[in-house]
mmCIF file of N, CA and C in Angstrom:
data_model
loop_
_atom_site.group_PDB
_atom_site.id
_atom_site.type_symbol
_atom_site.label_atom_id
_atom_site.label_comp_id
_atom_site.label_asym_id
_atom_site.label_seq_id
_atom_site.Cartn_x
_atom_site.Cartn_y
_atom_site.Cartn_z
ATOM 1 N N UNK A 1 12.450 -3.916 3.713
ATOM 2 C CA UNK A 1 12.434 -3.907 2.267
ATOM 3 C C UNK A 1 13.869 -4.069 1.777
ATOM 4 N N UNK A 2 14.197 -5.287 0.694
ATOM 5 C CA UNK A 2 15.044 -5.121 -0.106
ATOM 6 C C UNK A 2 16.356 -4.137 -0.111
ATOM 7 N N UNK A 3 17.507 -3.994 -0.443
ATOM 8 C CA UNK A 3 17.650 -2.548 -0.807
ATOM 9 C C UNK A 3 17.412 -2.629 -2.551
ATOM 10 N N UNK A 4 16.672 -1.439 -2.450
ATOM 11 C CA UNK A 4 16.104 -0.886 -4.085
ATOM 12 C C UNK A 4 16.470 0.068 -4.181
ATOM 13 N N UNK A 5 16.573 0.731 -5.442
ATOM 14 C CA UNK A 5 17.436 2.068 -5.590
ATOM 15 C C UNK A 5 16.094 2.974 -5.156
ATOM 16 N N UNK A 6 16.276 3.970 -4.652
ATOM 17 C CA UNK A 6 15.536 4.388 -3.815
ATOM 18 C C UNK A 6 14.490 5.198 -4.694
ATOM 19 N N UNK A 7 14.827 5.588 -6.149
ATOM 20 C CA UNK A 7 13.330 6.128 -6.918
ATOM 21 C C UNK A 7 12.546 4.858 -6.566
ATOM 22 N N UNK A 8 13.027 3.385 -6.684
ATOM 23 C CA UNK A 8 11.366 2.278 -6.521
ATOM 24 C C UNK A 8 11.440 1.715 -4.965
ATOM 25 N N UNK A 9 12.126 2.811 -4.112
ATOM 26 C CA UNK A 9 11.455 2.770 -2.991
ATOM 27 C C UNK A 9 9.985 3.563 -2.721
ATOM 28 N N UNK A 10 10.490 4.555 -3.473
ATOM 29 C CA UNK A 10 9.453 5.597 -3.530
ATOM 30 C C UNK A 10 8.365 5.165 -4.110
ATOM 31 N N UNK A 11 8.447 4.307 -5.379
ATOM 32 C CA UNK A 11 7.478 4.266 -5.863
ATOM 33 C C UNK A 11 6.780 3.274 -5.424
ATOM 34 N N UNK A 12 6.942 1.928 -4.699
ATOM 35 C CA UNK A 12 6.661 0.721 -3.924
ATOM 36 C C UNK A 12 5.968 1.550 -3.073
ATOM 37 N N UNK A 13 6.298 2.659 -2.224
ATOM 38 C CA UNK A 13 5.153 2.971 -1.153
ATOM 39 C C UNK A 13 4.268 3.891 -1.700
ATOM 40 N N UNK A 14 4.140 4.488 -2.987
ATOM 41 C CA UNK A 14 3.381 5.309 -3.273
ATOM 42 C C UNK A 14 2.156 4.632 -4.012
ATOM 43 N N UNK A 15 2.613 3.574 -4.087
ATOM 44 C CA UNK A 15 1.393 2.296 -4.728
ATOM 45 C C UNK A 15 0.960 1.310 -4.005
ATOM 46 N N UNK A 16 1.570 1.489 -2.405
ATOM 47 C CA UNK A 16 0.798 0.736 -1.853
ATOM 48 C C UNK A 16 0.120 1.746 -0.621
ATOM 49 N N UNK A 17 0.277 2.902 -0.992
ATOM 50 C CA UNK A 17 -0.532 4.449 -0.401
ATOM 51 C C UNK A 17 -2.207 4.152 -1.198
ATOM 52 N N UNK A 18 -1.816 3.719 -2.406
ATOM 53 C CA UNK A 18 -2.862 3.808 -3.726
ATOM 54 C C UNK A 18 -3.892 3.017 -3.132
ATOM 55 N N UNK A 19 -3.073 1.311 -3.068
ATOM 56 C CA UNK A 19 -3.562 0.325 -2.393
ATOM 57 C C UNK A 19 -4.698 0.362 -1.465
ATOM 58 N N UNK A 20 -4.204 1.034 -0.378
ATOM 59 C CA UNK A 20 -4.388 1.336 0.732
ATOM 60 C C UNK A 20 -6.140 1.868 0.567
ATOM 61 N N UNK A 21 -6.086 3.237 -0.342
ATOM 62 C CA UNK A 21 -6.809 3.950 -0.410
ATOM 63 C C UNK A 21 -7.646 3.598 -1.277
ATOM 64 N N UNK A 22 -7.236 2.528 -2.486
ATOM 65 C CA UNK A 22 -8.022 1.785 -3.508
ATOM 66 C C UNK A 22 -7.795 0.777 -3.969
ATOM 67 N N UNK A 23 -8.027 -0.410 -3.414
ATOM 68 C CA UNK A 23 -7.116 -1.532 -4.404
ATOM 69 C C UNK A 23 -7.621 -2.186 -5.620
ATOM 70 N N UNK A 24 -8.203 -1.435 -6.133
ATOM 71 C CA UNK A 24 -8.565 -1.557 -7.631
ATOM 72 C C UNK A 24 -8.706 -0.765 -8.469
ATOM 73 N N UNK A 25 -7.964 0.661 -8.167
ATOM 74 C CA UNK A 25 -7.252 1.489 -9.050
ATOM 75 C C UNK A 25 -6.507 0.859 -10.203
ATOM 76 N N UNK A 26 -7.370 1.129 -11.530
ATOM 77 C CA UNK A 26 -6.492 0.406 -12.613
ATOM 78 C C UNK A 26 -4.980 0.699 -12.858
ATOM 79 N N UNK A 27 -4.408 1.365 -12.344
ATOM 80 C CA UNK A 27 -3.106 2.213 -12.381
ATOM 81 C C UNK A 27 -2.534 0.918 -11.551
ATOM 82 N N UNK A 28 -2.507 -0.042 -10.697
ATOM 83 C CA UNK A 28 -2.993 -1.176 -10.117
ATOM 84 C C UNK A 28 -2.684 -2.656 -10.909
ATOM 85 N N UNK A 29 -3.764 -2.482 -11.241
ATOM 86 C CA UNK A 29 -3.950 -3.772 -12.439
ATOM 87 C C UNK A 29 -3.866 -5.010 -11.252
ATOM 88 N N UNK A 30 -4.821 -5.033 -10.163
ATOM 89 C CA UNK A 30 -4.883 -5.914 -9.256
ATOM 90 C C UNK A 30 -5.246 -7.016 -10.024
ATOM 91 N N UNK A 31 -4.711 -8.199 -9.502
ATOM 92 C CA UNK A 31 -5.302 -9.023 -10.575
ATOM 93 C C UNK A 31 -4.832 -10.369 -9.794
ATOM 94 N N UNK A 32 -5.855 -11.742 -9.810
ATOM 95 C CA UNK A 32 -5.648 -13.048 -9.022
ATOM 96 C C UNK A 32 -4.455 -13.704 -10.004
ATOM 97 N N UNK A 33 -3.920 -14.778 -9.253
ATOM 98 C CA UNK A 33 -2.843 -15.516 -9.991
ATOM 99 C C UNK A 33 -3.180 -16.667 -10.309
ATOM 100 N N UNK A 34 -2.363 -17.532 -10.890
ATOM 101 C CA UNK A 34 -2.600 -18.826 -11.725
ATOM 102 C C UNK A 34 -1.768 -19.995 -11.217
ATOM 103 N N UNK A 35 -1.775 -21.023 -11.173
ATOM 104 C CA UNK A 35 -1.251 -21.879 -10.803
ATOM 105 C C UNK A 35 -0.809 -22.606 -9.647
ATOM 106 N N UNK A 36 0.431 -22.233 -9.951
ATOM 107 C CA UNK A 36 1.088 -22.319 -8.171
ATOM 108 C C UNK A 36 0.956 -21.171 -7.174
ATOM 109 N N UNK A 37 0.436 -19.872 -7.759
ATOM 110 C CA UNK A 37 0.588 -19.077 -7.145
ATOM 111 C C UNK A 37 -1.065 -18.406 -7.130
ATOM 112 N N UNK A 38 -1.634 -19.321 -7.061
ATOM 113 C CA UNK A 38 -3.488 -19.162 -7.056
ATOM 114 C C UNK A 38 -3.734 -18.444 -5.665
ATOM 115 N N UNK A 39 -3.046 -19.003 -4.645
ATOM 116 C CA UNK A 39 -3.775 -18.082 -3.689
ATOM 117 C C UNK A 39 -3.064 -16.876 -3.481
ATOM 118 N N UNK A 40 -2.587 -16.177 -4.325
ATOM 119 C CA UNK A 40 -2.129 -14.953 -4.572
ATOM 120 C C UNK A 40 -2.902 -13.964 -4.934
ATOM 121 N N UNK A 41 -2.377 -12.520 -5.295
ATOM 122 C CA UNK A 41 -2.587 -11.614 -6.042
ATOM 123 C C UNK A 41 -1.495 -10.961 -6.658
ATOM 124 N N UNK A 42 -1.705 -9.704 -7.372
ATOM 125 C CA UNK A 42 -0.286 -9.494 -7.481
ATOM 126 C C UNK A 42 -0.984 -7.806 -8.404
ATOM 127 N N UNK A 43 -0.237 -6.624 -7.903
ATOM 128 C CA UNK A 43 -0.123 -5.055 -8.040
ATOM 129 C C UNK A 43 0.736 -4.829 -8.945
ATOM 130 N N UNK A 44 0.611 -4.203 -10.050
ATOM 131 C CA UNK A 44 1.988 -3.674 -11.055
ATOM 132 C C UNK A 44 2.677 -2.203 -9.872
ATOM 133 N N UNK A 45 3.736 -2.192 -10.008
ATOM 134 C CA UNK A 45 4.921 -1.415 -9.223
ATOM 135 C C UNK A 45 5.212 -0.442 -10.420
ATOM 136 N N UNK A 46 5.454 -0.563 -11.478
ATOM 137 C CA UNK A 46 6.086 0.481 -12.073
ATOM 138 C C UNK A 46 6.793 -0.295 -13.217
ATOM 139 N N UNK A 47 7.023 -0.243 -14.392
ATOM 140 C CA UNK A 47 7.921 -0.895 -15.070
ATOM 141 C C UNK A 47 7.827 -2.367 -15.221
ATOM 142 N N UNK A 48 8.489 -3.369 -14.780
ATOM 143 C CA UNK A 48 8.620 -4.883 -14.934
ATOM 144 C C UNK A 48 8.213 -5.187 -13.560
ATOM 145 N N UNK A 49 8.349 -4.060 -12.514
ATOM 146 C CA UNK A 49 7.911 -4.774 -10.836
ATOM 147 C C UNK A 49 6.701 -5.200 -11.081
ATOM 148 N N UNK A 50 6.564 -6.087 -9.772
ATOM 149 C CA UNK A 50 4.934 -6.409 -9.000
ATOM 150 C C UNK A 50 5.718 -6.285 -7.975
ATOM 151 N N UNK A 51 4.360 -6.646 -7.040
ATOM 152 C CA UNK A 51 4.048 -7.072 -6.022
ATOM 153 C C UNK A 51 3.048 -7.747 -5.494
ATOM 154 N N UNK A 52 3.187 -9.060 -5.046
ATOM 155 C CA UNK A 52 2.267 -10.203 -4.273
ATOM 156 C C UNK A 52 2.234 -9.892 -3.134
ATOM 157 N N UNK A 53 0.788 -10.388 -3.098
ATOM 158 C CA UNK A 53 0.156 -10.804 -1.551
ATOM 159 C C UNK A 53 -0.834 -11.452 -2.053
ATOM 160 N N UNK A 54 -1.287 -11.786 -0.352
ATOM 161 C CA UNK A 54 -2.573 -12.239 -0.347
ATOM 162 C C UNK A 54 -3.454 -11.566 0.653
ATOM 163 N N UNK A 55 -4.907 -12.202 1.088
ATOM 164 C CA UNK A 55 -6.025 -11.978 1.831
ATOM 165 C C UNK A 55 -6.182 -12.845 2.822
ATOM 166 N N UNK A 56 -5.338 -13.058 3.594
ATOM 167 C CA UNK A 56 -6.226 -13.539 5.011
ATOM 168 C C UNK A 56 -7.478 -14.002 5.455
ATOM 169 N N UNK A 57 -7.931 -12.158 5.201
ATOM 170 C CA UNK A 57 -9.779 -11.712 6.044
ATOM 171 C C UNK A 57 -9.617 -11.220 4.606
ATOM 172 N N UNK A 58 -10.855 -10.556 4.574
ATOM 173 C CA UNK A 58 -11.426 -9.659 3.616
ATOM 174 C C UNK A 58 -11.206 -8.383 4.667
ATOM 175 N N UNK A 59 -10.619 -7.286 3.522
ATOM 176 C CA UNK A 59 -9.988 -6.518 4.094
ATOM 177 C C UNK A 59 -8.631 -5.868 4.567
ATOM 178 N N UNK A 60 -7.854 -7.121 4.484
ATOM 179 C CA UNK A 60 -6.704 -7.632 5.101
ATOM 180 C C UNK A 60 -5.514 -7.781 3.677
ATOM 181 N N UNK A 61 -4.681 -7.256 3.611
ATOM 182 C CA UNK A 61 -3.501 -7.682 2.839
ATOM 183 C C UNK A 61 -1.919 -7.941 2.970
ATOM 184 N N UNK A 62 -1.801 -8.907 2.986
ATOM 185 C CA UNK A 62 -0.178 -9.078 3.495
ATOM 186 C C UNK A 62 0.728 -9.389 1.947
ATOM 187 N N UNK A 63 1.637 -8.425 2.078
ATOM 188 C CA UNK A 63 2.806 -8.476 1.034
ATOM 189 C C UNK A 63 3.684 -9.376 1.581
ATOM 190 N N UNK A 64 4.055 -10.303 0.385
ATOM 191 C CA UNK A 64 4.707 -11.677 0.437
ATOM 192 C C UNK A 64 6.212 -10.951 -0.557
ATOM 193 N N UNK A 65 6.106 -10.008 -1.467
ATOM 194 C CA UNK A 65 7.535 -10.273 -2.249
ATOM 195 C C UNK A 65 7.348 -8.771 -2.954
ATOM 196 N N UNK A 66 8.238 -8.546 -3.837
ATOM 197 C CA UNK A 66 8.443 -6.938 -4.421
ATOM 198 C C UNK A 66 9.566 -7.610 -5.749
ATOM 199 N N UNK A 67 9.240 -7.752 -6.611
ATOM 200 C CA UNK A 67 10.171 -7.793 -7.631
ATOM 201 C C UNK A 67 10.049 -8.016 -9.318
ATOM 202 N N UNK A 68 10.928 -8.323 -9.708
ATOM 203 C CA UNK A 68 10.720 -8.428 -11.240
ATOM 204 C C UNK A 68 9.408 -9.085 -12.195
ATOM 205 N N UNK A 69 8.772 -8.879 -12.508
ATOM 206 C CA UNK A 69 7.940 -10.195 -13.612
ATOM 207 C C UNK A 69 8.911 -11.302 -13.388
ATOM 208 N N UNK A 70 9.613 -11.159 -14.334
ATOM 209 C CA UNK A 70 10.318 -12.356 -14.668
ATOM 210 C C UNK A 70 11.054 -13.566 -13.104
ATOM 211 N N UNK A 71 11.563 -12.407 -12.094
ATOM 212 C CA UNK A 71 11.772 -13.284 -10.666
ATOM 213 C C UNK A 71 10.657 -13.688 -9.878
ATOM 214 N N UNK A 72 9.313 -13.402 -10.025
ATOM 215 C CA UNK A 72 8.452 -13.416 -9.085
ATOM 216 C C UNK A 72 7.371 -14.548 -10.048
ATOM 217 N N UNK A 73 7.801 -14.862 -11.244
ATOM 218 C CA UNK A 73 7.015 -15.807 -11.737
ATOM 219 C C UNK A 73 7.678 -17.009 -11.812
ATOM 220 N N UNK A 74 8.609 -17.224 -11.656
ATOM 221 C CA UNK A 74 9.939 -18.014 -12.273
ATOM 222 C C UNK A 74 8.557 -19.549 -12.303
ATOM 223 N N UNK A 75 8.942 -20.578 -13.067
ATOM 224 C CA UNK A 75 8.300 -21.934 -13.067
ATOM 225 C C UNK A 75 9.131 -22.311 -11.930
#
């Protein structure tokens, strides 16, 4: 991981604890992506974070990135 100041280290694994245990906890806001980034998903982190991944299998989630709205959408 990144280095992040370590409160949104904390909070990056405490939402993907959530994940883990629910991934459609609205606290969450799991939600598919658009465009270029269709075969995505993407988790609210806290504030302006996400986090992407995708699905493989069903079942299965691999984290691709951890960062801003604004860096993780860029056109």
């Amino acid at each position: 991981m990144p280095k992040y100041p370590k409160s949104l280290r904390e909070k990056i694994k405490d939402r993907i604890k959530l994940f883990v245990k629910n991934p459609f906890d609205p606290i969450l806001n799991n939600h598919p992506l658009k465009g270029k980034l269709a075969e995505y998903r993407s988790i609210n982190i806290g504030g302006d974070y996400r986090a992407i991944f995708f699905e493989p299998e069903r079942g299965v989630a691999v984290f691709v990135d951890v960062g801003t709205h604004s860096k993780l959408y860029r056109s």
